[in-house]
Short mmCIF file of C-alpha atoms in Angstrom, two decimals:
data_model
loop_
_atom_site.label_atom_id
_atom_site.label_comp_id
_atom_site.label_asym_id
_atom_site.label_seq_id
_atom_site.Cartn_x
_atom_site.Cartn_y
_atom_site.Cartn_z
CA UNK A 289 -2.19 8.84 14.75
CA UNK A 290 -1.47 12.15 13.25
CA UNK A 291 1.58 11.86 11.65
CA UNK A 292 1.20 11.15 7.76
CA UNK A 293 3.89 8.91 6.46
CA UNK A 294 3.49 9.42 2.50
CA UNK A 295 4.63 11.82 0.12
CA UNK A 296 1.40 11.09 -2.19
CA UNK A 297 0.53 13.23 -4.81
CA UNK A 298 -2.53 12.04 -6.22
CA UNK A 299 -5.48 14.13 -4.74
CA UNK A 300 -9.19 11.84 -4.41
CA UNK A 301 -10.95 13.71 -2.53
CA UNK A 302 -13.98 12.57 -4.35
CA UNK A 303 -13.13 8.92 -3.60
CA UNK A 304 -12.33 9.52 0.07
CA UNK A 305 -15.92 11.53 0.32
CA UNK A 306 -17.75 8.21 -1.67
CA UNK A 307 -15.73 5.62 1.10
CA UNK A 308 -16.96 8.18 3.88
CA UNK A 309 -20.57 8.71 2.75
CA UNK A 310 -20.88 4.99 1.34
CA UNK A 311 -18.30 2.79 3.09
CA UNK A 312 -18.58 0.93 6.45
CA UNK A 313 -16.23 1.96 9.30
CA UNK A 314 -14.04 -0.92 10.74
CA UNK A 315 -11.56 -1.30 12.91
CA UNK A 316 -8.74 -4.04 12.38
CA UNK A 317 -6.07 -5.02 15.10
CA UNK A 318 -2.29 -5.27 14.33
CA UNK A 319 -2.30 -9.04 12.10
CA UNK A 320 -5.77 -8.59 11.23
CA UNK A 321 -6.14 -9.40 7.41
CA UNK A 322 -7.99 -7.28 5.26
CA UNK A 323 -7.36 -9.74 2.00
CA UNK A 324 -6.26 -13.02 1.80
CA UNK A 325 -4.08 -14.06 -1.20
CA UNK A 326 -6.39 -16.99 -3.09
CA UNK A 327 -9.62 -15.45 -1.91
CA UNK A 328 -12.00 -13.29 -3.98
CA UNK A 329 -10.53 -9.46 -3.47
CA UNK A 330 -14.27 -7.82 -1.63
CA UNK A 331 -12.49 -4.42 -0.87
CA UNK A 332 -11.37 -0.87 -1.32
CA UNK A 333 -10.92 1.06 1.52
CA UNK A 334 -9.83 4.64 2.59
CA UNK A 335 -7.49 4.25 5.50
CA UNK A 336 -8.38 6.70 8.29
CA UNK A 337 -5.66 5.85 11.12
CA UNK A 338 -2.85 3.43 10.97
CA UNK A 339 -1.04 1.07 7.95
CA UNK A 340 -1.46 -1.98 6.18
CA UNK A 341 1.39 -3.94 4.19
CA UNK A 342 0.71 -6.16 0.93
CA UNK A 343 2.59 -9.76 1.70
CA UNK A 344 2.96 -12.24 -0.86
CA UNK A 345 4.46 -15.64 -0.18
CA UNK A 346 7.42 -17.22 -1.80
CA UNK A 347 6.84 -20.18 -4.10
CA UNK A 348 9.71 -22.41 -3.34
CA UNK A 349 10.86 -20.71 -0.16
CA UNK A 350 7.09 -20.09 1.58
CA UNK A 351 8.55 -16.92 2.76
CA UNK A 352 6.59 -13.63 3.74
CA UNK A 353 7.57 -11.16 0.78
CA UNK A 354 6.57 -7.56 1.75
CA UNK A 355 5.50 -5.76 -1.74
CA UNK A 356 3.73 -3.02 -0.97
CA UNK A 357 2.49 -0.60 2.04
CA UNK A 358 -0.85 1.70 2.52
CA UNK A 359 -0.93 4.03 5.27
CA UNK A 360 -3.28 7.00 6.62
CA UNK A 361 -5.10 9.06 4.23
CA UNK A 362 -4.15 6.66 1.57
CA UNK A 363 -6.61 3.55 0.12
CA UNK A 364 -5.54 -0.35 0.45
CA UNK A 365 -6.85 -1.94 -1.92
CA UNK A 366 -5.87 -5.02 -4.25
CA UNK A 367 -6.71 -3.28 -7.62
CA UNK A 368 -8.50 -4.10 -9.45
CA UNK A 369 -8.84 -7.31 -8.39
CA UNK A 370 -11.48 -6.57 -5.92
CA UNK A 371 -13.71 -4.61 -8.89
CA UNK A 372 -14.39 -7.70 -10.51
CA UNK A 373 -13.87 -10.29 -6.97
CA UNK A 374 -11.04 -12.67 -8.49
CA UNK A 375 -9.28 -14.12 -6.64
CA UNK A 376 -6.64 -11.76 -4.16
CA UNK A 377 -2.90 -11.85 -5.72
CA UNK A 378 -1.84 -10.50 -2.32
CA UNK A 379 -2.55 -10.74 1.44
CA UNK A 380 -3.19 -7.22 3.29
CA UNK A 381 -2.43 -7.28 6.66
CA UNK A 382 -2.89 -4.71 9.13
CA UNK A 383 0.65 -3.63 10.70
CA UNK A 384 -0.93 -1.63 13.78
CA UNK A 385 -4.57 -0.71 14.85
CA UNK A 386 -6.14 1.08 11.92
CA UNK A 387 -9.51 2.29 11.34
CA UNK A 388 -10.97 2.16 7.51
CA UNK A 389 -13.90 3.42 5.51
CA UNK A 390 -14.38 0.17 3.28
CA UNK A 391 -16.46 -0.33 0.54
CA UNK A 392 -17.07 -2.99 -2.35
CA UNK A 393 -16.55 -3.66 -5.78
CA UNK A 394 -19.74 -3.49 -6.98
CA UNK A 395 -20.13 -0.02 -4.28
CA UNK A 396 -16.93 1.38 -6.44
CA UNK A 397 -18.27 0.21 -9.76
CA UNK A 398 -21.98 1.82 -9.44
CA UNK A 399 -20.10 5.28 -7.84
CA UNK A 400 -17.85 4.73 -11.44
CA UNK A 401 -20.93 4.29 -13.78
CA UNK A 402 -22.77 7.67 -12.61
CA UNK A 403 -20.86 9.98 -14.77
CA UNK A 404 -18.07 11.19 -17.36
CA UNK A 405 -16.14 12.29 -14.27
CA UNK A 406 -16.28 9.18 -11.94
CA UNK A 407 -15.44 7.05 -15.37
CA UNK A 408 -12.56 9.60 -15.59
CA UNK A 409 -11.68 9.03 -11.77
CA UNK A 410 -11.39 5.36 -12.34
CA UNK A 411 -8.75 5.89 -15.41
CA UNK A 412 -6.45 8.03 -13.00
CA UNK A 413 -6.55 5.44 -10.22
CA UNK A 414 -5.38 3.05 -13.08
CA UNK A 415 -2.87 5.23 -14.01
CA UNK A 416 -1.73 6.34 -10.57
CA UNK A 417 -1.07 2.31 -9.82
CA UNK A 418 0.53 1.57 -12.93
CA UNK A 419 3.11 4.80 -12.41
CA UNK A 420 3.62 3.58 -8.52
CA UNK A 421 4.34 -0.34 -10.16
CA UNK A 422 6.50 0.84 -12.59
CA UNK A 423 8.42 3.24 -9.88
CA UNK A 424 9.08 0.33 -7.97
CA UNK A 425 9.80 -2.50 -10.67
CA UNK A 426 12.59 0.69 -11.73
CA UNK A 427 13.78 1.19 -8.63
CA UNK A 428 13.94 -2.41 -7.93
CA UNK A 429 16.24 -2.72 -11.08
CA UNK A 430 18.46 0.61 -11.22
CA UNK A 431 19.10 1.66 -7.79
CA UNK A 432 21.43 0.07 -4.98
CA UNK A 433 20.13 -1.20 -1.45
CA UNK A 434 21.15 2.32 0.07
CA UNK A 435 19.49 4.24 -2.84
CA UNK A 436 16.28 2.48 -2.25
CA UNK A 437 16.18 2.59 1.80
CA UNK A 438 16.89 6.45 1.09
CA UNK A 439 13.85 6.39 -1.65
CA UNK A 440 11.59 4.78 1.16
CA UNK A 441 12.88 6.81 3.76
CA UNK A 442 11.96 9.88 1.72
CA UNK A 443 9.11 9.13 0.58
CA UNK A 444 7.37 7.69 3.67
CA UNK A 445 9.04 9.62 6.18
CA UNK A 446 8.62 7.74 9.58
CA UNK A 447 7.84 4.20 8.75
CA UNK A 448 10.96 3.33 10.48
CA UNK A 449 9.01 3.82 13.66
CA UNK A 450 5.94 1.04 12.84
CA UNK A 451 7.89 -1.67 10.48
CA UNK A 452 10.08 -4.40 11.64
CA UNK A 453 13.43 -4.43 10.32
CA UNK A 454 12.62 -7.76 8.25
CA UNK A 455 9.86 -6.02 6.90
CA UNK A 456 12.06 -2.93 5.52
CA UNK A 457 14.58 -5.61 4.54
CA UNK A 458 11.78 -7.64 2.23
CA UNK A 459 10.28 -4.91 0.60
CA UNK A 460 13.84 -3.17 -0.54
CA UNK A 461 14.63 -6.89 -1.13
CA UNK A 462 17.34 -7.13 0.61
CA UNK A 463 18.57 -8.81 3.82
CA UNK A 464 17.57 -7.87 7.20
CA UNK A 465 21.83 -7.48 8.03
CA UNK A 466 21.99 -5.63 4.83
CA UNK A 467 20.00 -2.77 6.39
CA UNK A 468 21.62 -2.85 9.39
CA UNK A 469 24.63 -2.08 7.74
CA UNK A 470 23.21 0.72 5.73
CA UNK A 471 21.97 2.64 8.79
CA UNK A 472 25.41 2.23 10.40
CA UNK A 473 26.85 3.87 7.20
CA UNK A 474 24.25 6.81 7.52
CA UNK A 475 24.37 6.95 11.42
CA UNK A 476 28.52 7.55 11.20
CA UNK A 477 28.22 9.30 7.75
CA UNK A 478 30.04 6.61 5.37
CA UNK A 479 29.09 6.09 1.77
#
């Protein structure tokens, strides 16, 4: 798959040459789990072809809550979880066949412990998550249903062609008719 579906701005180039000169290449079919929510977190991984959603589950409803997406030339990771092996607070779940570059905790924490730079690397990956959870938890809190499917729409241009309505609908926590009736407004140009 060629097509990139993020807008993201952070460049790690140095972490993407670590997964491919360090990490193991592996190939996961459409359901395939790369975490399990409960179990220790065991990886980071750069993703070379395909996407991966984060899926939490409801405690009094049991339902499938999508929180979070990683697609090509991005990482999927549970961090930092997986740097120190507690226990996933998210299942990752392959949404299509995707090929990684995968590599461990302990990998990531040796790479981060060789210099001034790779300790500095590791601060902006903290950063870069904390900025992309607190864009959300905003978003999630100041912006309508239509506002956010725009947001997503914008900033992963072509999802809408790999993710089931329902998923859309639970990550902009909405309802599943809720976006059907916001892409009937934009399809016949209503506001």
């Amino acid at each position: 798959m060629e097509q990139r579906f993020s807008n993201n701005s952070l460049d790690l180039e140095t972490l993407r040459d670590f997964c491919k000169r360090e990490g193991e290449a592996v190939v996961y079919r459409k359901g395939d789990q790369l975490e399990r929510e409960g179990d220790p977190a065991r990886w980071l991984a750069y993703v070379e072809s395909g996407c991966f959603k984060y899926v939490n589950y409801g405690i009094s409803d049991e339902r499938a809550h999508i929180t979070w997406f990683s697609f090509e030339g991005e990482y999927v990771v549970d961090y930092p979880t997986f740097l120190y092996g507690y226990p996933s607070q998210t299942t990752i779940e392959a949404m299509m066949p995707s090929r990684v570059l995968r590599v461990t905790g302990q990998q990531l924490e040796q790479y981060f412990d060789q210099s001034k730079e790779t300790m500095k690397l590791r601060a902006i990956i903290a950063e870069h998550i904390l900025f992309q959870f607190r864009s959300r938890y905003i978003d999630l809190h100041c912006t309508t249903a239509r506002e956010r499917y725009e947001l997503l729409m914008k900033r992963c241009p072509g999802i809408v062609e790999h993710l089931d309505l329902q998923d859309i609908a639970s990550f902009l926590n909405v309802t599943p008719k809720t976006i059907s009736k916001i892409r009937k407004e934009i399809t016949f140009g209503k506001k």
